[in-house]
Short mmCIF file of C-alpha atoms in Angstrom, two decimals:
data_model
loop_
_atom_site.label_atom_id
_atom_site.label_comp_id
_atom_site.label_asym_id
_atom_site.label_seq_id
_atom_site.Cartn_x
_atom_site.Cartn_y
_atom_site.Cartn_z
CA GLU A 1 3.93 -62.04 -80.23
CA VAL A 2 5.26 -58.56 -79.62
CA GLN A 3 2.90 -56.39 -77.61
CA LEU A 4 3.28 -52.78 -76.51
CA LEU A 5 0.46 -51.49 -74.34
CA GLU A 6 0.39 -47.78 -73.58
CA SER A 7 -1.49 -46.29 -70.66
CA GLY A 8 -1.74 -42.97 -68.90
CA GLY A 9 -3.23 -40.83 -71.63
CA ASP A 10 -5.58 -38.18 -70.26
CA LEU A 11 -6.94 -34.65 -70.46
CA VAL A 12 -4.71 -32.15 -68.66
CA HIS A 13 -4.52 -28.38 -68.35
CA PRO A 14 -1.63 -26.37 -69.77
CA GLY A 15 1.31 -26.49 -67.40
CA GLY A 16 0.25 -29.84 -66.02
CA SER A 17 2.11 -33.14 -65.86
CA LEU A 18 1.42 -36.66 -67.02
CA ARG A 19 3.21 -40.01 -67.10
CA LEU A 20 2.76 -42.41 -69.99
CA SER A 21 3.63 -46.05 -69.48
CA CYS A 22 4.24 -48.77 -72.04
CA ALA A 23 4.13 -52.39 -70.93
CA ALA A 24 6.09 -54.64 -73.27
CA SER A 25 5.83 -58.38 -73.79
CA GLY A 26 6.69 -61.06 -76.31
CA PHE A 27 10.41 -60.28 -76.61
CA THR A 28 13.53 -59.69 -74.51
CA PHE A 29 12.92 -56.15 -73.30
CA THR A 30 16.51 -55.45 -72.29
CA SER A 31 17.85 -56.16 -75.78
CA PHE A 32 16.18 -53.23 -77.49
CA GLY A 33 15.95 -49.48 -77.53
CA PHE A 34 12.62 -47.69 -77.52
CA SER A 35 11.08 -44.46 -78.72
CA TRP A 36 8.04 -42.32 -78.24
CA VAL A 37 6.49 -40.89 -81.38
CA ARG A 38 3.42 -38.68 -81.45
CA GLN A 39 0.87 -38.04 -84.16
CA THR A 40 -1.57 -35.29 -84.94
CA PRO A 41 -3.64 -34.63 -88.07
CA GLU A 42 -1.87 -31.29 -88.48
CA LYS A 43 1.77 -32.31 -87.99
CA GLY A 44 1.64 -36.00 -88.86
CA LEU A 45 4.20 -38.26 -87.21
CA GLU A 46 6.67 -36.49 -84.93
CA TRP A 47 9.54 -38.16 -83.10
CA VAL A 48 9.63 -37.27 -79.41
CA SER A 49 12.35 -39.28 -77.69
CA THR A 50 14.51 -42.42 -77.81
CA ILE A 51 16.26 -44.42 -75.12
CA ASN A 52 19.07 -46.74 -76.19
CA GLY A 53 21.17 -48.32 -73.50
CA ARG A 54 22.09 -45.47 -71.19
CA ASN A 55 21.64 -42.87 -73.88
CA THR A 56 18.56 -40.71 -74.23
CA TYR A 57 17.63 -38.38 -77.03
CA TYR A 58 14.90 -35.73 -77.27
CA ALA A 59 13.25 -33.52 -79.82
CA GLU A 60 14.03 -29.86 -79.23
CA SER A 61 10.36 -29.15 -78.68
CA VAL A 62 10.22 -31.36 -75.58
CA LYS A 63 13.78 -31.13 -74.26
CA GLY A 64 13.81 -30.10 -70.61
CA ARG A 65 10.12 -30.90 -70.20
CA PHE A 66 9.85 -34.61 -71.05
CA THR A 67 11.89 -37.50 -69.63
CA ILE A 68 12.11 -40.98 -71.13
CA SER A 69 13.04 -43.88 -68.87
CA ARG A 70 12.67 -47.63 -68.57
CA ASP A 71 12.28 -50.20 -65.81
CA ASN A 72 13.84 -53.41 -67.06
CA SER A 73 12.50 -55.35 -64.05
CA LYS A 74 8.96 -54.47 -65.14
CA ASN A 75 9.50 -54.54 -68.93
CA THR A 76 8.06 -51.04 -69.00
CA LEU A 77 8.92 -47.84 -70.82
CA TYR A 78 7.89 -44.44 -69.47
CA LEU A 79 7.49 -40.89 -70.68
CA ASP A 80 7.22 -38.27 -67.97
CA MET A 81 5.77 -35.08 -69.35
CA ALA A 82 5.82 -31.77 -67.49
CA GLY A 83 5.01 -28.21 -68.44
CA LEU A 84 2.49 -29.50 -70.96
CA ARG A 85 1.37 -27.18 -73.73
CA VAL A 86 -1.65 -27.19 -76.00
CA GLU A 87 0.64 -28.15 -78.88
CA ASP A 88 1.61 -31.37 -77.05
CA THR A 89 -1.88 -32.68 -77.74
CA ALA A 90 -1.45 -35.86 -79.76
CA VAL A 91 -1.67 -39.62 -79.86
CA TYR A 92 1.57 -40.88 -78.31
CA TYR A 93 2.94 -44.16 -79.61
CA CYS A 94 5.37 -46.38 -77.77
CA ALA A 95 7.72 -47.85 -80.34
CA LYS A 96 10.27 -50.65 -80.24
CA GLY A 97 13.61 -50.30 -81.98
CA GLY A 98 14.95 -52.86 -84.39
CA VAL A 99 17.72 -55.40 -84.11
CA ASP A 100 20.27 -53.25 -85.94
CA THR A 101 19.41 -49.84 -84.51
CA ALA A 102 16.99 -48.34 -82.01
CA MET A 103 16.25 -45.62 -84.54
CA ILE A 104 14.32 -47.92 -86.88
CA ILE A 105 10.97 -48.75 -85.34
CA ASP A 106 9.91 -52.32 -85.98
CA TRP A 107 6.80 -52.37 -83.76
CA TRP A 108 4.33 -49.73 -82.59
CA GLY A 109 1.84 -49.74 -79.76
CA GLN A 110 -1.79 -48.79 -80.28
CA GLY A 111 -1.23 -45.28 -78.92
CA ALA A 112 -2.38 -43.18 -75.97
CA LEU A 113 -4.28 -39.92 -76.42
CA VAL A 114 -2.96 -36.91 -74.55
CA THR A 115 -5.12 -33.81 -74.67
CA VAL A 116 -3.86 -30.53 -73.27
CA SER A 117 -6.64 -27.99 -73.01
CA PRO A 118 -7.55 -25.04 -70.74
CA ASP B 1 17.27 -31.27 -89.20
CA ILE B 2 16.77 -33.52 -92.24
CA VAL B 3 13.50 -32.64 -93.95
CA MET B 4 11.63 -35.51 -95.59
CA THR B 5 9.34 -34.60 -98.48
CA GLN B 6 6.89 -37.08 -99.93
CA SER B 7 4.96 -36.92 -103.17
CA PRO B 8 2.21 -37.09 -104.08
CA ASP B 9 0.09 -36.28 -101.03
CA SER B 10 -2.45 -38.79 -102.26
CA LEU B 11 -3.10 -41.08 -105.19
CA ALA B 12 -5.91 -43.28 -106.39
CA VAL B 13 -4.98 -46.48 -108.18
CA SER B 14 -7.13 -49.25 -109.66
CA LEU B 15 -6.94 -52.69 -108.12
CA GLY B 16 -4.08 -54.64 -109.64
CA GLU B 17 -2.34 -51.53 -110.91
CA ARG B 18 0.99 -50.05 -109.81
CA ALA B 19 1.30 -47.36 -107.13
CA THR B 20 4.49 -45.33 -106.82
CA ILE B 21 5.38 -43.05 -103.91
CA HIS B 22 8.39 -40.76 -103.76
CA CYS B 23 10.40 -39.55 -100.80
CA ARG B 24 13.20 -37.01 -100.88
CA SER B 25 15.51 -36.08 -98.02
CA SER B 26 17.07 -32.64 -97.67
CA GLN B 27 20.49 -34.26 -97.26
CA SER B 28 21.90 -37.67 -97.98
CA VAL B 29 20.92 -40.48 -95.62
CA LEU B 30 23.53 -42.84 -97.07
CA GLN B 31 26.17 -43.87 -94.58
CA SER B 32 29.05 -44.65 -96.90
CA SER B 33 31.09 -46.62 -94.38
CA LYS B 34 28.27 -49.15 -94.05
CA ASN B 35 26.86 -48.63 -97.57
CA LYS B 36 23.41 -48.33 -96.01
CA ASN B 37 20.65 -45.85 -96.60
CA TYR B 38 18.97 -44.97 -93.32
CA LEU B 39 15.55 -44.76 -94.92
CA THR B 40 12.47 -46.61 -93.67
CA TRP B 41 8.94 -46.98 -95.03
CA TYR B 42 5.87 -47.49 -92.85
CA GLN B 43 2.26 -48.29 -93.67
CA GLN B 44 -0.59 -46.95 -91.54
CA ARG B 45 -3.99 -48.42 -92.21
CA PRO B 46 -7.07 -46.50 -91.02
CA GLY B 47 -7.43 -46.63 -87.25
CA GLN B 48 -4.18 -48.54 -86.80
CA PRO B 49 -0.65 -47.63 -85.69
CA PRO B 50 2.08 -47.54 -88.31
CA LYS B 51 3.65 -50.80 -89.39
CA LEU B 52 7.20 -51.36 -90.62
CA LEU B 53 7.33 -52.22 -94.32
CA ILE B 54 10.85 -51.61 -95.56
CA GLN B 55 14.13 -50.67 -93.89
CA TRP B 56 17.51 -49.72 -95.30
CA ALA B 57 15.59 -48.32 -98.29
CA SER B 58 15.00 -51.72 -99.90
CA THR B 59 14.83 -54.53 -97.33
CA ARG B 60 11.30 -55.78 -96.77
CA ASP B 61 10.37 -56.64 -93.21
CA SER B 62 9.43 -60.22 -92.43
CA GLY B 63 5.97 -61.09 -93.72
CA VAL B 64 5.64 -58.06 -96.00
CA PRO B 65 4.27 -59.15 -99.38
CA ASP B 66 6.73 -58.98 -102.26
CA ARG B 67 4.47 -56.61 -104.18
CA PHE B 68 6.02 -53.94 -101.96
CA SER B 69 9.48 -52.81 -103.00
CA GLY B 70 11.75 -49.94 -102.10
CA SER B 71 14.52 -48.37 -104.12
CA GLY B 72 16.76 -45.34 -104.22
CA SER B 73 19.88 -44.03 -102.56
CA GLY B 74 21.27 -40.85 -101.12
CA THR B 75 18.39 -38.39 -101.17
CA ASP B 76 15.79 -39.89 -103.51
CA PHE B 77 13.71 -42.94 -102.71
CA THR B 78 10.69 -44.75 -104.08
CA LEU B 79 8.13 -47.14 -102.63
CA THR B 80 6.34 -49.21 -105.24
CA ILE B 81 3.28 -51.38 -104.84
CA SER B 82 3.37 -53.50 -107.98
CA SER B 83 -0.24 -54.68 -107.94
CA LEU B 84 -2.50 -52.78 -105.57
CA GLN B 85 -4.76 -54.86 -103.33
CA ALA B 86 -7.73 -53.65 -101.29
CA GLU B 87 -5.81 -54.14 -98.04
CA ASP B 88 -3.12 -51.73 -99.22
CA VAL B 89 -5.41 -48.74 -98.69
CA ALA B 90 -3.38 -46.77 -96.15
CA VAL B 91 -1.12 -43.81 -95.58
CA TYR B 92 2.53 -44.49 -96.29
CA TYR B 93 5.35 -42.65 -94.53
CA CYS B 94 9.07 -42.48 -95.07
CA GLN B 95 11.44 -41.79 -92.18
CA GLN B 96 15.14 -41.11 -91.89
CA SER B 97 17.19 -42.61 -89.07
CA TYR B 98 20.50 -41.14 -90.26
CA SER B 99 20.57 -38.43 -87.64
CA ILE B 100 18.77 -37.05 -84.62
CA PRO B 101 16.10 -35.73 -84.71
CA LEU B 102 14.44 -38.61 -86.49
CA THR B 103 12.10 -37.15 -89.07
CA PHE B 104 9.15 -38.40 -91.08
CA GLY B 105 7.66 -37.44 -94.39
CA GLY B 106 4.18 -35.97 -94.46
CA GLY B 107 2.61 -39.17 -95.72
CA THR B 108 1.00 -40.34 -98.95
CA LYS B 109 -2.58 -41.56 -98.87
CA VAL B 110 -3.28 -44.46 -101.24
CA GLU B 111 -6.86 -45.13 -102.25
CA ILE B 112 -8.67 -47.36 -104.71
CA LYS B 113 -9.80 -45.72 -107.94
#
């Protein structure tokens, strides 16, 4: 069974940094692309970043501050977040891309809460 | 950016009745060369992450009950639940994967009347 387990969510001050991790199991990790999607009651679901092969993509709101990466030897996806802002507060979901395209999410993790507050 | 607009924001339907949700994109998400609409529907039950229901506008994911169907092309899409069950209470989202940034609709909350 596919499992995506996020960790690293925490309370941080504005300007701080945080690393989210997503441990994957139940499928061949190297065969798929992955995304991070965040959710707030105010903005709903918001795409953050996707990694597909050697290509990475970012939302304008996080470009230059967040970095998506993966360690295929550990079956783990990462999101390094720097220069955090109050508006980055959200539940962050690790999401697995589909067979045909990384841009269609066919499995979501349970989410990690990131709170940015003074 | 492609803006995804869903309607209604919420709807209450009796058990066994039909629920219809609309999604409109600000530009076409049909890739003509592949004849595919890059439109996906997700279901998010209370306290759970989203779950894939339908991709390519009308292809149900494995294990999704056939009471769920998707239709439409270009910029206008519909998700239909033909006979609402109690476990269908959720928020439903559409998403376009035609271009970066990926964008989601605001969600439609389905409740039991």
